[in-house]
Coordinates of C-alpha atoms in Angstrom, one line a residue:
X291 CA 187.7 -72.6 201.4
X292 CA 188.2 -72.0 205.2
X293 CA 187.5 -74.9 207.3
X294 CA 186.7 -75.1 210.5
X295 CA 187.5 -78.5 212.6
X296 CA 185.2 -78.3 215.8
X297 CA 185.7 -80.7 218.9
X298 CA 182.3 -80.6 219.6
X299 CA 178.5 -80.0 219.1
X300 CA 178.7 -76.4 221.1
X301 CA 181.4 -75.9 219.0
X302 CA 179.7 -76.5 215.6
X303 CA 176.8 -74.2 216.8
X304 CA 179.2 -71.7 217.7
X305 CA 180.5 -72.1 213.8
X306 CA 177.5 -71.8 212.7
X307 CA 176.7 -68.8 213.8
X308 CA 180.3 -67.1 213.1
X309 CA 182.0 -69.4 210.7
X310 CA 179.7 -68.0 207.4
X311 CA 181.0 -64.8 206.0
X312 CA 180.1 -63.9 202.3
X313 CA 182.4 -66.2 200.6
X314 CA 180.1 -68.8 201.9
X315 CA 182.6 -70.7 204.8
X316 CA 181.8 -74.6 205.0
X317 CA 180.2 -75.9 208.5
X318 CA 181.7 -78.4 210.4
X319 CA 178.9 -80.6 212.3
X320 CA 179.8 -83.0 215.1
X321 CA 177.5 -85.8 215.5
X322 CA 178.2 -89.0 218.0
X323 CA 182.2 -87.7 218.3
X324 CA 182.8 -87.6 214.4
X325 CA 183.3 -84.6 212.5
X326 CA 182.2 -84.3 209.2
X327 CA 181.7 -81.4 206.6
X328 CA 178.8 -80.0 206.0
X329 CA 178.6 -77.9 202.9
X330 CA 176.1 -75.8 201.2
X331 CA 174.4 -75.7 198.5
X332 CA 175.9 -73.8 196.0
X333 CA 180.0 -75.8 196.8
X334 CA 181.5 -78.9 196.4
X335 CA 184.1 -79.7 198.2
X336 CA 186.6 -81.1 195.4
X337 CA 189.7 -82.9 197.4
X338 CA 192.0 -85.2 195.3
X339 CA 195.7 -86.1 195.9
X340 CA 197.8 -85.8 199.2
X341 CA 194.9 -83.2 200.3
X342 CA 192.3 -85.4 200.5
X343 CA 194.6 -88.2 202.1
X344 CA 195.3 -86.0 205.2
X345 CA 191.9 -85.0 205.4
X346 CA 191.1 -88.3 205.9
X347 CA 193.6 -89.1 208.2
X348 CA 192.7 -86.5 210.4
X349 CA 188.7 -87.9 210.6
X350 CA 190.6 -91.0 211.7
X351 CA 192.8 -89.6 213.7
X352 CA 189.9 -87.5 215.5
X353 CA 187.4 -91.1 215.8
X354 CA 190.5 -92.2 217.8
X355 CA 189.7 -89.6 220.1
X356 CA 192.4 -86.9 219.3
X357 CA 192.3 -83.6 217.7
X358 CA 195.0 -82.3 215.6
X359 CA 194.7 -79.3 213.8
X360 CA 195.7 -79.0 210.1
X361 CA 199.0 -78.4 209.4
X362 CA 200.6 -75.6 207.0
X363 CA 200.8 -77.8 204.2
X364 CA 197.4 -78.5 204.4
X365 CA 196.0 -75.3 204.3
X366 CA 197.8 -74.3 201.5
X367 CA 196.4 -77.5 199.3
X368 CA 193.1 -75.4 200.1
X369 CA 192.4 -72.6 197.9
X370 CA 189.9 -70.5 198.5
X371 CA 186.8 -70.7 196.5
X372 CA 185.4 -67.7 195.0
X373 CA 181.5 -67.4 194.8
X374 CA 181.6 -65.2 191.9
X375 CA 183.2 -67.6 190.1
X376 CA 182.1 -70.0 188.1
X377 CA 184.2 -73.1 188.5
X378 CA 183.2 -75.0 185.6
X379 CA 183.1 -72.2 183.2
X380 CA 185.1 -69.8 185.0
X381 CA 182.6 -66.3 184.1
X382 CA 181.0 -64.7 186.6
X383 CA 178.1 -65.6 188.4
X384 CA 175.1 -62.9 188.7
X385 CA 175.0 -60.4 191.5
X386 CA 171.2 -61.1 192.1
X387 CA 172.1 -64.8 191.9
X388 CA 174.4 -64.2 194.9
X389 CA 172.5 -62.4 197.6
X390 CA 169.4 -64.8 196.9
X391 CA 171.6 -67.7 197.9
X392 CA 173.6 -65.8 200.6
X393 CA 169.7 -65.9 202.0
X394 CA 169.4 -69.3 201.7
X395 CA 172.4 -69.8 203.3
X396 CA 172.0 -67.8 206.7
X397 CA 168.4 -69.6 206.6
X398 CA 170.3 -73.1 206.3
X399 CA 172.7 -72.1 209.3
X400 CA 169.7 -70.9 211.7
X401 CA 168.2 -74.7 211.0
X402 CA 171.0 -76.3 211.7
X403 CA 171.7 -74.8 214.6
X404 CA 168.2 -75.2 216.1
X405 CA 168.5 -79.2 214.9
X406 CA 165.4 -79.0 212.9
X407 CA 165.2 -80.7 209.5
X408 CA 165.4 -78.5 205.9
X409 CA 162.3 -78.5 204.2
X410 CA 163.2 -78.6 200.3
X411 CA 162.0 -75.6 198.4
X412 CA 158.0 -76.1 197.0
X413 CA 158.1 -76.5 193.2
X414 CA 158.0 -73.2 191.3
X415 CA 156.0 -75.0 188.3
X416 CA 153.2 -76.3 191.1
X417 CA 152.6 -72.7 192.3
X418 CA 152.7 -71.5 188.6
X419 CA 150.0 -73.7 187.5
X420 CA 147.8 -74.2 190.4
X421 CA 147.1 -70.9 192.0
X422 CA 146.7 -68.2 188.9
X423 CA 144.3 -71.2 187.8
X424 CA 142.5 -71.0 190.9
X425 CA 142.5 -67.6 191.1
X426 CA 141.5 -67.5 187.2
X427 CA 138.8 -69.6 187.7
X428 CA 137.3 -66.9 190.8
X429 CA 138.4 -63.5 188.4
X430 CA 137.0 -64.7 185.7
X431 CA 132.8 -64.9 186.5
X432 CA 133.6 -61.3 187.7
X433 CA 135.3 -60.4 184.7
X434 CA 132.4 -61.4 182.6
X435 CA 129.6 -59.9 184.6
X436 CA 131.5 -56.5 184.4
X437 CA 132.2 -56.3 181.1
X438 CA 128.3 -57.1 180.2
X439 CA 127.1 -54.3 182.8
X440 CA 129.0 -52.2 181.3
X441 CA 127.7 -53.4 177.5
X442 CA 124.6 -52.9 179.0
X443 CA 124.8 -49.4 180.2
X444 CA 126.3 -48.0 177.1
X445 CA 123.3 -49.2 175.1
X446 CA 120.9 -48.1 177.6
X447 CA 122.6 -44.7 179.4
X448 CA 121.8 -42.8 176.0
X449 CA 119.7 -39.8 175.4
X450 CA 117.3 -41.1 173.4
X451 CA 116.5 -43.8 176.2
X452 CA 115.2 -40.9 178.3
X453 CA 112.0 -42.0 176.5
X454 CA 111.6 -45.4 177.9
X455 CA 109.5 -43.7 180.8
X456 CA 106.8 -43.4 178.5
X457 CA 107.0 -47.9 177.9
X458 CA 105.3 -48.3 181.2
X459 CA 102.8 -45.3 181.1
X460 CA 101.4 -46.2 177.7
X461 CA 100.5 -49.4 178.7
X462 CA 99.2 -48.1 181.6
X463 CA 97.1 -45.8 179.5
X464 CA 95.6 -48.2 177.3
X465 CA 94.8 -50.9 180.2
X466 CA 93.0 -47.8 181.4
X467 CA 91.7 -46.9 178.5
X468 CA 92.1 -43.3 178.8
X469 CA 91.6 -40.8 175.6
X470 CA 93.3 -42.1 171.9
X471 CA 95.2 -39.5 171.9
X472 CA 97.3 -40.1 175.2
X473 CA 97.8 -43.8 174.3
X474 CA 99.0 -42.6 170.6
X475 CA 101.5 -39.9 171.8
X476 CA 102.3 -42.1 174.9
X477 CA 103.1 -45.6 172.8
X478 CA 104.6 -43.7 170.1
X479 CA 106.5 -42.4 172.4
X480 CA 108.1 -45.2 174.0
X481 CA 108.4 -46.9 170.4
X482 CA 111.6 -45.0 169.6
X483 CA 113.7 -46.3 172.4
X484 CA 112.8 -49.9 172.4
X485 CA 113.7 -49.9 168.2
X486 CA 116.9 -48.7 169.0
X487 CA 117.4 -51.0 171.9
X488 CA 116.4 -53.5 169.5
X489 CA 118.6 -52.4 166.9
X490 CA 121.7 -52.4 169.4
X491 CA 120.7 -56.3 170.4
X492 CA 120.3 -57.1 166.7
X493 CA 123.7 -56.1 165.7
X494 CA 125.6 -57.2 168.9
X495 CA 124.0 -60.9 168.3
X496 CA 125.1 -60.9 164.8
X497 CA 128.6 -60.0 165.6
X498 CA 128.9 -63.6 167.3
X499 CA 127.6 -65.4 164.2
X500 CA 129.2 -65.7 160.9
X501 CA 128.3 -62.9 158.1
X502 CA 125.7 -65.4 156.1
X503 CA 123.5 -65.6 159.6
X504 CA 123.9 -62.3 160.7
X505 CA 122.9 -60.9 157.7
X506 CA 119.9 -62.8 158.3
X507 CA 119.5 -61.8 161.8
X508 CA 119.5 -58.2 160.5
X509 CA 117.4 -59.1 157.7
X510 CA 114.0 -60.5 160.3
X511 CA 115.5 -58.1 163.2
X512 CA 117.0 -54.8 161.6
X513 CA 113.8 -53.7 160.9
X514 CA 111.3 -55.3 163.5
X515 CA 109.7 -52.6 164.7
X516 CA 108.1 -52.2 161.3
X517 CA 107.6 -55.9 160.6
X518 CA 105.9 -55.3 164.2
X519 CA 103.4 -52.8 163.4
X520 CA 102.7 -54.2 159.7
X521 CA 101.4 -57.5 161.4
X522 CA 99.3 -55.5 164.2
X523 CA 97.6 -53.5 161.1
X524 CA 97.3 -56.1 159.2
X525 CA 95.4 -57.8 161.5
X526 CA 93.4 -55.0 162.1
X527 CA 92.6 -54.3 158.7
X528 CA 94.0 -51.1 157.8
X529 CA 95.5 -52.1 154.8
X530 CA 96.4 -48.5 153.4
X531 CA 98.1 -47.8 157.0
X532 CA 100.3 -50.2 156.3
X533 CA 100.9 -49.5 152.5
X534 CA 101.5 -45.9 153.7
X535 CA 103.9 -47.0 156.6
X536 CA 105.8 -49.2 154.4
X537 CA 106.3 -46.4 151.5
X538 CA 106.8 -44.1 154.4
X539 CA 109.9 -46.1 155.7
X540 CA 110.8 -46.4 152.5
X541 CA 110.9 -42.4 151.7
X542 CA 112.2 -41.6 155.3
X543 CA 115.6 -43.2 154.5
X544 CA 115.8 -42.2 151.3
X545 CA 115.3 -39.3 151.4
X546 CA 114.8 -37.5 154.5
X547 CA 117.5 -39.5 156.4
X548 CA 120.4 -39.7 153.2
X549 CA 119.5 -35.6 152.6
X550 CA 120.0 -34.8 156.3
X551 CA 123.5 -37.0 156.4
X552 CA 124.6 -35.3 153.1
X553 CA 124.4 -31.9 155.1
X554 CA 125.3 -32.8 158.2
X555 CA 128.6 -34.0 155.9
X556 CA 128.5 -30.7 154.0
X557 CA 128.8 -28.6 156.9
X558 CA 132.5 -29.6 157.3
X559 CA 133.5 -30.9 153.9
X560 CA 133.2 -29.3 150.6
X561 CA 132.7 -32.7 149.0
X562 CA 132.4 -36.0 150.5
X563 CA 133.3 -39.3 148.6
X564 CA 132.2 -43.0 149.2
X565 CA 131.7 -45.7 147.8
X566 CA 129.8 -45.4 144.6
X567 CA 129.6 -49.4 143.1
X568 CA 128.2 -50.4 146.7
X569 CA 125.7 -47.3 146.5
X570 CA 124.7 -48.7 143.1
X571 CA 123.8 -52.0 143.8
X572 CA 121.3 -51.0 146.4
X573 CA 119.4 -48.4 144.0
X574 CA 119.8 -51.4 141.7
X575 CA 117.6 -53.3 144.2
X576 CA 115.4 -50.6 145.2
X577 CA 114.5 -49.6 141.4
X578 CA 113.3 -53.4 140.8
X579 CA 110.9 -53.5 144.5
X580 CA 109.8 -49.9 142.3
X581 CA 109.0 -51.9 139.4
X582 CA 107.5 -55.0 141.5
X583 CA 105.2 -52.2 143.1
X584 CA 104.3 -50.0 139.9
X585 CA 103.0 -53.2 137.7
X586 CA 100.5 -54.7 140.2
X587 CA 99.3 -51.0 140.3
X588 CA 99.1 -50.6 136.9
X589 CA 97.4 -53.8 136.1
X590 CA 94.9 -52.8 138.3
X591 CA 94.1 -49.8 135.9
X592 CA 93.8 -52.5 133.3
X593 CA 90.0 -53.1 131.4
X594 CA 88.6 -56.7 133.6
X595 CA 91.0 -56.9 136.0
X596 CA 89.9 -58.5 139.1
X597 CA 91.0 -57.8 142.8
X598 CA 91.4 -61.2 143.0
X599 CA 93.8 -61.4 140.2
X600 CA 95.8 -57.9 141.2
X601 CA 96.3 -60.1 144.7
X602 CA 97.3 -62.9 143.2
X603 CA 100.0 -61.3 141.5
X604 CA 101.1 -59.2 144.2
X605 CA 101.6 -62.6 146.4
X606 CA 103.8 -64.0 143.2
X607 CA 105.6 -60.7 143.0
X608 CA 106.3 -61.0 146.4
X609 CA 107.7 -64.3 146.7
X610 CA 110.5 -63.6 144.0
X611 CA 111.5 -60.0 146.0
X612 CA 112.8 -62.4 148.8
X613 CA 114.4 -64.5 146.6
X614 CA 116.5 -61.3 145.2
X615 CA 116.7 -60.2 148.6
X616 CA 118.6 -63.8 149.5
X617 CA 120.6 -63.4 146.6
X618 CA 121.4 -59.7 147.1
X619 CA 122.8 -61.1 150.4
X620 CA 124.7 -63.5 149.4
X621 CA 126.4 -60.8 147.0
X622 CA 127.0 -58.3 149.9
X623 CA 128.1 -60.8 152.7
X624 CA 129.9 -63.5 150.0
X625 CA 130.8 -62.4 146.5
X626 CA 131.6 -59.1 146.6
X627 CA 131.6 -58.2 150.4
X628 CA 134.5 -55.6 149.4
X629 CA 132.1 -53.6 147.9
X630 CA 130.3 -53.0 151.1
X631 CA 133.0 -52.5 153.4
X632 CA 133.2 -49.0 155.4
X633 CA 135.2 -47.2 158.3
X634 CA 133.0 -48.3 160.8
X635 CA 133.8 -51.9 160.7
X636 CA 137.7 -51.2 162.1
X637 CA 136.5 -49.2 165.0
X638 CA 133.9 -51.9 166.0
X639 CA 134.2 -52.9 170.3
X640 CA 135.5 -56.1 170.6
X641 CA 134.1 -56.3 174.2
X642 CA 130.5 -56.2 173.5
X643 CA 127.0 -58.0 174.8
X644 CA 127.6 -61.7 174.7
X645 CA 125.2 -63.9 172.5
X646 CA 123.0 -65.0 175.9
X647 CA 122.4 -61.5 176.6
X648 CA 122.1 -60.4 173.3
X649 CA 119.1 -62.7 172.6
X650 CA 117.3 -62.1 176.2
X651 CA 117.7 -58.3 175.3
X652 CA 116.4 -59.3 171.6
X653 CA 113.6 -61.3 172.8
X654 CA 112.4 -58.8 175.5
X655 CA 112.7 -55.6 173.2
X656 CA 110.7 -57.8 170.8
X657 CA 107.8 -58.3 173.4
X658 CA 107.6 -55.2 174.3
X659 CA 107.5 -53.7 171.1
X660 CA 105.1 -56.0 170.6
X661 CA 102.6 -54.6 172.9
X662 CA 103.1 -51.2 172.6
X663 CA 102.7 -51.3 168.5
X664 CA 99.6 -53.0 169.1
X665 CA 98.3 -50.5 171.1
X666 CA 99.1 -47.2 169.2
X667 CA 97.5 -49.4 165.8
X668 CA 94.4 -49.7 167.9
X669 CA 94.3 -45.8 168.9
X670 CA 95.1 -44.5 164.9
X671 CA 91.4 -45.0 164.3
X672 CA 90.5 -43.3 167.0
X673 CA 92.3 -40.4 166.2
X674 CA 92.0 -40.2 162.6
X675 CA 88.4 -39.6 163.5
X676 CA 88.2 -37.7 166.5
X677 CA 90.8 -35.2 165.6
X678 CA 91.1 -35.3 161.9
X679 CA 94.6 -36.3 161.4
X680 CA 94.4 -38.2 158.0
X681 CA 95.5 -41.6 157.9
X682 CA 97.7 -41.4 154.9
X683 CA 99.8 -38.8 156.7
X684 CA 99.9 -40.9 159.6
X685 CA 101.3 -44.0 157.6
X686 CA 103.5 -42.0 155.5
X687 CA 105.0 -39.7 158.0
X688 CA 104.6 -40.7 161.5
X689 CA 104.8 -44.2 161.8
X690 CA 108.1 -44.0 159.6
X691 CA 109.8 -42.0 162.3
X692 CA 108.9 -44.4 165.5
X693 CA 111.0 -47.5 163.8
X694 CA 113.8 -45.4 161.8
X695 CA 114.7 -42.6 164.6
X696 CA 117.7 -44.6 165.7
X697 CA 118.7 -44.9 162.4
X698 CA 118.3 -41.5 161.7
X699 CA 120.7 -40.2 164.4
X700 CA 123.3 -43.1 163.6
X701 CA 123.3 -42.2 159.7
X702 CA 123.7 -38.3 160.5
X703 CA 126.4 -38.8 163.2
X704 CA 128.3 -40.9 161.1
X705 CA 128.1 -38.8 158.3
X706 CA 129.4 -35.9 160.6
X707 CA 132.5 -38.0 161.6
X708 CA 133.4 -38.3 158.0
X709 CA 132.0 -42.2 157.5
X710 CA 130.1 -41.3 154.1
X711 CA 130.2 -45.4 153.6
X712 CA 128.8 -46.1 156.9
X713 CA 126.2 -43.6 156.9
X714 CA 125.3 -44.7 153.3
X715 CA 124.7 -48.6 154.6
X716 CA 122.0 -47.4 157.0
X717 CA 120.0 -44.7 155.4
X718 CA 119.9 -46.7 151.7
X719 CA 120.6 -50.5 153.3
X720 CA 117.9 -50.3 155.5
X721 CA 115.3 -49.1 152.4
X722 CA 116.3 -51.5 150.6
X723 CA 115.6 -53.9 153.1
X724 CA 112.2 -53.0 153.5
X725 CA 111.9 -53.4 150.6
X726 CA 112.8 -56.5 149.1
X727 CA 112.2 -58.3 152.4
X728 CA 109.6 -56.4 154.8
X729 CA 106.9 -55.2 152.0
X730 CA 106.6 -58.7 150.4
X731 CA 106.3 -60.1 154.3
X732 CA 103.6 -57.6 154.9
X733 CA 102.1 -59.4 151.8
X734 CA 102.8 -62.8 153.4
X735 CA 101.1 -61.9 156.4
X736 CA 97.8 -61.0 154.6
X737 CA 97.5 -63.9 153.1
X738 CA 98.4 -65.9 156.4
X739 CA 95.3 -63.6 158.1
X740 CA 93.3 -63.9 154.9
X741 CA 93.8 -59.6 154.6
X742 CA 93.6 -58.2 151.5
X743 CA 97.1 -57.2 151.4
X744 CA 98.8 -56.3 148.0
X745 CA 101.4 -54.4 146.1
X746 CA 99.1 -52.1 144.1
X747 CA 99.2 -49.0 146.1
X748 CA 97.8 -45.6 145.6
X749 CA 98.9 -44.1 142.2
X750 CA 100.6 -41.1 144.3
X751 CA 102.5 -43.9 146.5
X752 CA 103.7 -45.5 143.4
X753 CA 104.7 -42.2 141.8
X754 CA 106.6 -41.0 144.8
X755 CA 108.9 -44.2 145.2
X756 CA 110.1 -44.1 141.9
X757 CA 110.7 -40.8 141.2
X758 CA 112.6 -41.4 144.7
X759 CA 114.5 -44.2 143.9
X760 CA 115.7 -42.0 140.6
X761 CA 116.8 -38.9 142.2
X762 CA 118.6 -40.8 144.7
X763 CA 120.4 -42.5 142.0
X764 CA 121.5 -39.5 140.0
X765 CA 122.6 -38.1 143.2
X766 CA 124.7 -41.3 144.1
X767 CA 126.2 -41.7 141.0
X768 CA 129.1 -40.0 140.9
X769 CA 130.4 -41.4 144.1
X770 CA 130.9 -37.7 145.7
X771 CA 128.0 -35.7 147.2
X772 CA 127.7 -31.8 148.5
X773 CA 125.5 -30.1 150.6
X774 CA 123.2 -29.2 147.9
X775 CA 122.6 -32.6 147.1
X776 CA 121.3 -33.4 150.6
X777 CA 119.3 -29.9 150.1
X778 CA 117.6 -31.1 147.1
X779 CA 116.4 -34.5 149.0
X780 CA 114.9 -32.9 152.4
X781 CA 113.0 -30.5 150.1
X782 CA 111.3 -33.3 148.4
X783 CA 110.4 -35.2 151.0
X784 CA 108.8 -32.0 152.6
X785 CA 106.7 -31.3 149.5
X786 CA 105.8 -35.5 149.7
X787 CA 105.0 -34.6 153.9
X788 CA 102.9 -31.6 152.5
X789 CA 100.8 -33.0 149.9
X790 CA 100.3 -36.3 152.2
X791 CA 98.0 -34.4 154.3
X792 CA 95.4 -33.0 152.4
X793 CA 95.0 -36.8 150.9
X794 CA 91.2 -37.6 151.4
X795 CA 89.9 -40.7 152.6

């Protein structure tokens, strides 16, 4: 240490301003004819024996009103103090650790030398805890709003919601009532978009509830848009519509929709594997909603059988498919959820639709579908008769495609990518949904409207699902497919499309 002994104030500002060098000098203030050391921060001044003896003589000897310098002894009990250095521990001190409080230390001069008081330092915990907070609690709102805009426009800048121009105008058209045809192409139209957007606000609800209740979401929601329609022709009493539009669905998926994803596979892959115990229990399923379809049918054929009784039995029937739907959920979600697992699930977006906006987008898709089911029912009448496009084809084909077109491109595009299990869960899930949960609802409904809906279908329509539901099982069975396989399914739904048209009335 260097000291400085100053007569007077000038001459403390004078050492303040020249006495600090980068070994951090000690400053000698004068206040009221005393001297006394003023040290920073970072020293102590550490005086013991004879040094600290003259040190104080010399105060006293300057509070007498004389001023003797130190003498050579003195200065040599002094030893400089290296800032470097740590004194108690005697390693080196940190280079960055230096210059911040060489800093503090020309900033401690300048106030003493313009006599205003030092301010301690603010708290670094108080500024860690209070402004991020604040400044959380301002990012975050923003934050959230972004991230569902830009949920929202991924579900709604697609392609295939080009078509959602045609939601307004078929409304329009039927308030107007123009010509049955423009409000059946117009509403069937704008059907397509609003199932997927209902599909997309189905799925990103269930992803905030646990797997039991959004299995259930996906059960009343996956297929709504044919739940939809099924009431509106119900109510309308077009019972063979709807027979035919369930069956329809039904075939779509199973065949139309699993042969094109088979291809779409084949095109790049010589073979494609998946999952074949997970494949099996839905053809499991779908063979007993065959069986729970082909007996009401045939009991009808039977000698004194009343209509009465074939509906009776087709609202018993119908109450046990729900309960094996419920317990094939509980298998799938529960017991052996590994059996359903697929590639998809990993690459799922954690930032998605949160569950308010999930169920305002549910419920509005829902109304609007709503509407616009209603009014293409009401125009299949119209048509059927004006322009001779039979009914059963309408059921069987069309209608199918309005609620499953989403699917369809999901099923193939996955199947493209490589996710066989993925693709498999939509086309052969979503039939078996319908049914063991949407056919016996349809049968619910009826008897809620007092409708003579029932199981007994057409002979064809009853032929046609099971011989289905057993090439779709030999073709599953293995757990591999090839493009021939997917061949072999498109061609029979096209002779099923084919033969569905020259069905009389």
């Amino acid at each position: 240490w260097q000291l400085t002994f100053l007569p007077s104030a000038d001459a403390a500002h004078a050492g303040a301003r020249a006495g600090f060098d980068a070994g951090g000098l000690a400053a000698m203030q004068v206040i009221d004819g005393s001297v006394r050391n003023k040290l920073t921060r970072r020293h102590r001044m550490m005086a013991a024996g004879p040094a600290g003896a003259t040190r104080g003589s010399m105060i006293d000897n300057n509070r007498s009103g004389g001023m003797m310098g130190p003498t050579s002894s003195e200065i040599g009990s002094y030893k400089p103090l290296n800032p470097a250095v740590n004194m108690e521990t005697g390693s080196e001190r940190p280079q960055e650790l230096l210059q911040v409080e060489a800093t503090e230390d020309v900033k401690t001069a300048a106030l003493l030398e313009a006599g205003r008081p030092i301010e301690p330092a603010p708290s670094s915990s108080t500024a860690d805890t209070q402004t991020p907070s604040a400044s959380r609690q301002q990012v975050e709102p923003q934050r959230y709003l972004a991230l569902q805009m830009a949920a929202l426009q991924e579900i709604f800048f697609s392609r295939l919601n080009i078509l959602l121009v045609f939601v307004p105008f078929g409304l329009y058209v039927k308030c107007a009532e123009w010509n049955t045809l423009w409000i059946f192409v117009t509403n069937f139209l704008a059907i397509i978009p609003l199932a997927s957007l209902l599909g997309s606000a189905t799925e990103a609800l269930s992803s905030h509830t646990g797997q039991l209740l959004g299995g259930l979401l996906n059960a009343t929601f996956g297929n709504a848009v044919e739940m939809i329609m099924c009431v509106q022709a119900v109510k309308a009493g077009l019972i063979h519509v709807v027979q035919g539009n369930l069956l329809g669905s039904i075939l779509s998926n199973l065949l139309l929709v699993l042969g094109m994803a088979i291809c779409a596979s084949g095109l790049l892959r010589k073979t494609q594997s998946f999952n074949a115990q997970g494949a099996a229990a839905n053809m499991t399923c779908q063979a007993v909603a065959s069986i729970s379809v082909c007996l009401p049918t045939m009991f009808r054929a039977v000698s004194g059988a009343s209509v009465s009784d074939v509906l009776m039995i087709s609202r018993v029937c119908s109450i046990f498919l729900m309960a094996v739907y419920g317990l094939f959920l509980y298998f799938q979600l529960k017991t052996h959820a590994d059996l359903f697992a697929d590639e998809g699930e990993d690459e799922a977006d954690e930032q998605g639709l949160s569950p308010t906006f999930s169920t305002v987008l549910l419920i509005g898709s829902t109304l609007v579908v709503a509407m616009c089911s209603e009014a293409l029912v009401d125009s299949i009448e119209g048509v059927s008769e004006t322009y001779g496009l039979p009914k059963a084809f309408i059921g069987v084909i069309l209608l199918p495609i309005v609620g499953n077109a989403a699917e369809h491109a999901t099923a193939v595009t996955c199947a493209y990518k490589g996710m066989m299990d993925l693709a498999l869960g939509v086309a052969v899930g979503s039939s078996t949904q319908i049914a063991l949960f949407v056919v016996p609802c349809a049968v619910m409904f009826g008897w809620a409207f007092d409708q003579p809906m029932n199981l007994a279908f057409r002979d064809f329509d009853t032929a046609c699902q099971m011989l289905s539901v057993f090439l779709v099982s030999q073709v599953l069975q293995h757990g591999n497919t090839n493009w021939l396989h997917g061949a072999m399914l498109m061609t029979t739904y096209i002779l099923i499309a084919i033969i569905t048209w020259f069905i009389p009335e």
